[in-house]
Coordinates of C-alpha atoms and ligand atoms in Angstrom, one line a residue:
X1 CA 10.4 -65.7 -88.5
X2 CA 14.1 -66.6 -88.7
X3 CA 15.4 -69.0 -86.1
X4 CA 17.8 -67.6 -83.6
X5 CA 20.8 -69.8 -82.9
X6 CA 23.5 -69.9 -80.3
X7 CA 26.1 -72.5 -81.2
X8 CA 29.2 -73.5 -79.2
X9 CA 32.3 -74.7 -81.1
X10 CA 34.4 -76.5 -78.5
X11 CA 37.2 -76.9 -80.9
X12 CA 40.0 -79.3 -79.7
X13 CA 39.2 -78.8 -76.0
X14 CA 38.0 -81.0 -73.1
X15 CA 38.4 -84.7 -72.6
X16 CA 35.4 -87.0 -72.3
X17 CA 34.7 -86.3 -68.6
X18 CA 35.1 -82.5 -69.0
X19 CA 32.8 -82.6 -72.1
X20 CA 30.1 -84.5 -70.3
X21 CA 30.3 -82.1 -67.3
X22 CA 30.1 -79.0 -69.5
X23 CA 27.1 -80.5 -71.5
X24 CA 25.4 -81.4 -68.3
X25 CA 26.0 -77.9 -66.7
X26 CA 24.6 -76.2 -69.8
X27 CA 21.5 -78.5 -69.7
X28 CA 21.0 -77.6 -66.0
X29 CA 21.7 -73.9 -66.4
X30 CA 19.3 -73.4 -69.3
X31 CA 16.5 -75.2 -67.4
X32 CA 14.7 -72.1 -66.4
X33 CA 15.4 -70.0 -69.4
X34 CA 12.9 -69.0 -71.9
X35 CA 14.5 -70.4 -75.1
X36 CA 11.6 -70.2 -77.5
X37 CA 12.6 -70.0 -81.2
X38 CA 16.3 -70.4 -80.2
X39 CA 18.3 -73.3 -81.3
X40 CA 21.1 -74.2 -78.9
X41 CA 23.9 -76.2 -80.5
X42 CA 27.1 -77.6 -79.0
X43 CA 29.9 -79.1 -81.0
X44 CA 32.3 -81.3 -79.0
X45 CA 35.2 -83.1 -80.6
X46 CA 34.5 -86.4 -82.5
X47 CA 35.6 -88.6 -79.6
X48 CA 33.2 -86.8 -77.2
X49 CA 30.1 -86.7 -79.4
X50 CA 28.8 -90.0 -78.4
X51 CA 29.2 -89.7 -74.7
X52 CA 27.7 -86.2 -74.8
X53 CA 24.7 -87.3 -76.8
X54 CA 24.1 -90.2 -74.5
X55 CA 24.1 -87.8 -71.6
X56 CA 22.1 -84.9 -72.9
X57 CA 20.4 -86.5 -75.8
X58 CA 17.1 -86.4 -73.9
X59 CA 17.3 -82.7 -73.5
X60 CA 15.5 -81.7 -76.7
X61 CA 16.7 -78.0 -76.4
X62 CA 20.3 -79.0 -76.9
X63 CA 21.5 -80.1 -80.3
X64 CA 24.8 -81.7 -80.9
X65 CA 27.0 -80.9 -83.9
X66 CA 30.2 -82.3 -85.4
X67 CA 33.0 -79.8 -86.1
X68 CA 33.9 -81.3 -89.5
X69 CA 33.4 -84.3 -91.7
X70 CA 34.8 -85.8 -94.9
X71 CA 33.0 -85.5 -98.2
X72 CA 33.4 -89.1 -99.3
X73 CA 30.9 -91.8 -98.3
X74 CA 33.6 -94.1 -97.0
X75 CA 37.0 -95.4 -98.1
X76 CA 40.7 -95.0 -97.7
X77 CA 40.9 -91.7 -95.9
X78 CA 42.9 -92.4 -92.8
X79 CA 41.9 -90.2 -89.9
X80 CA 38.7 -88.9 -91.4
X81 CA 35.0 -89.3 -90.5
X82 CA 32.1 -89.7 -92.9
X83 CA 28.6 -88.3 -92.7
X84 CA 27.0 -91.8 -92.1
X85 CA 29.3 -92.3 -89.1
X86 CA 28.3 -89.1 -87.5
X87 CA 24.6 -89.7 -88.2
X88 CA 24.9 -93.3 -86.8
X89 CA 25.4 -91.8 -83.3
X90 CA 22.5 -89.4 -83.8
X91 CA 24.3 -86.2 -84.9
X92 CA 22.7 -84.4 -87.8
X93 CA 24.4 -81.1 -87.9
X94 CA 28.0 -80.3 -88.9
X95 CA 30.2 -77.2 -88.9
X96 CA 32.0 -76.8 -92.2
X97 CA 34.5 -74.3 -93.5
X98 CA 35.8 -73.0 -90.2
X99 CA 38.8 -70.7 -90.8
X100 CA 41.0 -73.0 -88.7
X101 CA 40.1 -75.9 -91.1
X102 CA 40.8 -73.7 -94.1
X103 CA 44.1 -72.3 -92.6
X104 CA 45.7 -75.3 -90.9
X105 CA 44.2 -78.2 -93.0
X106 CA 44.1 -76.5 -96.4
X107 CA 40.4 -76.9 -96.9
X108 CA 39.5 -75.4 -100.2
X109 CA 36.3 -73.9 -101.5
X110 CA 36.0 -76.8 -103.8
X111 CA 36.3 -79.4 -101.0
X112 CA 33.9 -77.4 -99.0
X113 CA 31.3 -77.4 -101.8
X114 CA 31.7 -81.2 -101.9
X115 CA 31.3 -81.5 -98.1
X116 CA 28.2 -79.3 -98.3
X117 CA 26.7 -81.5 -101.0
X118 CA 27.4 -84.7 -99.0
X119 CA 25.8 -83.2 -95.9
X120 CA 22.7 -82.2 -97.8
X121 CA 22.5 -85.5 -99.5
X122 CA 22.5 -87.0 -96.0
X123 CA 19.8 -84.5 -94.9
X124 CA 22.1 -82.9 -92.4
X125 CA 22.1 -79.3 -91.4
X126 CA 25.3 -77.3 -92.1
X127 CA 26.8 -74.4 -90.2
X128 CA 28.9 -72.9 -92.9
X129 CA 31.7 -70.6 -91.8
X130 CA 33.5 -68.0 -93.9
X131 CA 35.1 -64.6 -93.4
X132 CA 38.0 -62.4 -94.3
X133 CA 41.4 -62.1 -92.8
X134 CA 42.7 -58.8 -91.4
X135 CA 44.6 -57.9 -94.5
X136 CA 41.4 -58.2 -96.6
X137 CA 39.6 -55.8 -94.3
X138 CA 42.5 -53.4 -94.2
X139 CA 42.5 -53.3 -98.0
X140 CA 38.7 -53.0 -98.1
X141 CA 38.4 -56.4 -99.8
X142 CA 36.2 -58.0 -97.2
X143 CA 33.0 -57.8 -99.1
X144 CA 34.5 -59.3 -102.3
X145 CA 36.3 -62.1 -100.3
X146 CA 33.1 -63.1 -98.5
X147 CA 31.2 -63.0 -101.8
X148 CA 33.7 -65.3 -103.5
X149 CA 33.7 -67.8 -100.5
X150 CA 29.9 -68.0 -100.6
X151 CA 29.8 -68.3 -104.4
X152 CA 32.3 -71.0 -104.6
X153 CA 30.9 -73.2 -101.9
X154 CA 27.2 -72.5 -101.9
X155 CA 25.9 -70.9 -105.0
X156 CA 25.3 -74.1 -106.8
X157 CA 22.7 -75.0 -104.3
X158 CA 18.9 -75.1 -105.0
X159 CA 16.7 -72.6 -103.1
X160 CA 15.1 -75.5 -101.1
X161 CA 18.6 -76.6 -99.9
X162 CA 18.9 -73.4 -97.9
X163 CA 16.5 -74.8 -95.3
X164 CA 19.5 -76.8 -94.1
X165 CA 22.1 -74.1 -94.2
X166 CA 23.1 -71.8 -91.4
X167 CA 25.7 -69.2 -92.3
X168 CA 28.4 -68.1 -89.8
X169 CA 30.2 -65.0 -90.7
X170 CA 33.5 -65.1 -88.8
X171 CA 36.1 -62.4 -89.6
X172 CA 39.3 -64.3 -89.0
X173 CA 40.9 -61.4 -87.2
X174 CA 38.2 -61.6 -84.6
X175 CA 38.5 -65.3 -83.8
X176 CA 40.1 -66.1 -80.5
X177 CA 41.8 -62.7 -80.5
X178 CA 39.5 -60.8 -78.1
X179 CA 38.9 -58.3 -80.9
X180 CA 35.3 -58.3 -82.0
X181 CA 33.8 -56.8 -85.1
X182 CA 31.7 -53.8 -84.0
X183 CA 27.9 -54.5 -84.1
X184 CA 27.8 -52.1 -87.1
X185 CA 30.5 -54.0 -89.0
X186 CA 28.7 -57.3 -88.3
X187 CA 25.3 -55.8 -89.4
X188 CA 26.8 -54.3 -92.5
X189 CA 28.3 -57.6 -93.6
X190 CA 25.2 -59.6 -92.7
X191 CA 23.0 -57.3 -94.7
X192 CA 25.4 -57.6 -97.6
X193 CA 25.2 -61.4 -97.4
X194 CA 21.4 -61.3 -97.3
X195 CA 21.4 -59.1 -100.4
X196 CA 23.6 -61.6 -102.2
X197 CA 21.3 -64.4 -101.2
X198 CA 18.2 -62.4 -102.3
X199 CA 19.7 -61.7 -105.7
X200 CA 20.7 -65.3 -106.4
X201 CA 18.0 -67.4 -104.6
X202 CA 15.1 -65.0 -104.0
X203 CA 13.9 -62.9 -101.1
X204 CA 12.2 -65.8 -99.4
X205 CA 15.5 -67.7 -99.0
X206 CA 17.3 -64.6 -98.0
X207 CA 14.8 -63.8 -95.3
X208 CA 14.7 -67.3 -93.9
X209 CA 18.5 -68.1 -93.6
X210 CA 19.9 -67.6 -90.2
X211 CA 23.2 -65.7 -90.3
X212 CA 25.4 -66.0 -87.2
X213 CA 28.3 -63.8 -86.2
X214 CA 31.4 -65.4 -84.8
X215 CA 34.6 -64.0 -83.3
X216 CA 35.2 -63.2 -79.7
X217 CA 31.5 -63.0 -78.7
X218 CA 31.2 -62.8 -75.0
X219 CA 28.5 -62.0 -72.5
X220 CA 29.8 -58.4 -72.3
X221 CA 29.3 -57.7 -76.1
X222 CA 26.7 -60.2 -77.1
X223 CA 23.5 -58.2 -76.5
X224 CA 24.6 -55.4 -78.8
X225 CA 25.7 -57.7 -81.6
X226 CA 22.7 -59.9 -81.4
X227 CA 20.4 -56.9 -81.4
X228 CA 21.3 -56.0 -85.0
X229 CA 18.5 -56.9 -87.4
X230 CA 20.5 -59.2 -89.6
X231 CA 22.4 -61.0 -86.9
X232 CA 20.5 -64.1 -85.9
X233 CA 22.9 -65.5 -83.3
X234 CA 26.5 -66.5 -82.7
X235 CA 29.0 -69.2 -83.3
X236 CA 31.0 -69.1 -80.1
X237 CA 34.4 -70.5 -79.3
X238 CA 36.1 -69.5 -76.0
X239 CA 33.0 -68.4 -74.2
X240 CA 31.2 -71.7 -75.1
X241 CA 33.6 -73.5 -72.8
X242 CA 32.1 -72.0 -69.7
X243 CA 28.5 -72.9 -69.0
X244 CA 27.7 -69.6 -67.3
X245 CA 29.0 -67.6 -70.2
X246 CA 27.3 -69.8 -72.8
X247 CA 24.0 -69.5 -70.9
X248 CA 24.5 -65.7 -70.6
X249 CA 24.8 -65.6 -74.4
X250 CA 21.6 -67.6 -74.8
X251 CA 19.9 -65.1 -72.5
X252 CA 21.4 -62.2 -74.5
X253 CA 19.6 -63.3 -77.6
X254 CA 16.1 -63.5 -76.1
Ligands
PGA30 P1 36.0 -67.3 -80.4 O1 35.9 -68.4 -81.6 O2 34.6 -67.1 -79.9 O3 36.9 -68.0 -79.4 O4 36.6 -66.1 -81.1 C1 34.8 -68.4 -82.5 C2 34.9 -69.5 -83.5 O5 36.0 -69.8 -83.9 O6 33.9 -70.0 -84.0

């Protein structure tokens, strides 16, 4: 059975005290929830990873992820963070390829393929994000755009690597806009992605990979989106910054 996942991407929000409070609130709020077969992941900013892990590290239901990392092992890359550094504080999951990284920091498919390789060499789990912009969808290019993004960054992998990959389909037009893909649009794309994986890596891989939907997921729309057969959870931005909303999303996937 595929793992269900609710992952919160805190982006560039919250200082250290606010991050600790939110992590603690989530830990408390999920105490009485049935969270079997659900991975709960939160991704604070780099400076807040260590304080948060120190605080809720004992809560085995909550995993901590980084929002990015550099592909090189170490070196003259001012302002960047390497996989070893992230792992040295106990973080073993990283979000890669978020559309904000692609758009504002010019992350290319090639760089992302390298980052994925580095993460896998370090035995980290990757939440790999991709998705089309509005124009692509309006011109009916969304399937081919998604296919290209996946092929360029992930199709060199071996079938066994996919144990460490979580996919996050995030149509860019739905991120932080309040506009969500309809459950049908999400399901259609997720099924398309699973077919691509099946053709390239075999049906076993395709059936085992968790595919998350991201883009304005909120308590009000989550249940319907999560109920679709190929939607295995969500990557959540805005609603992940409020413990009650985030907890409601975890409830919605049960
Ligand atoms: P949003 O962000 O939920 O605020 O739309 C999702 C994301 O960027 O992962």
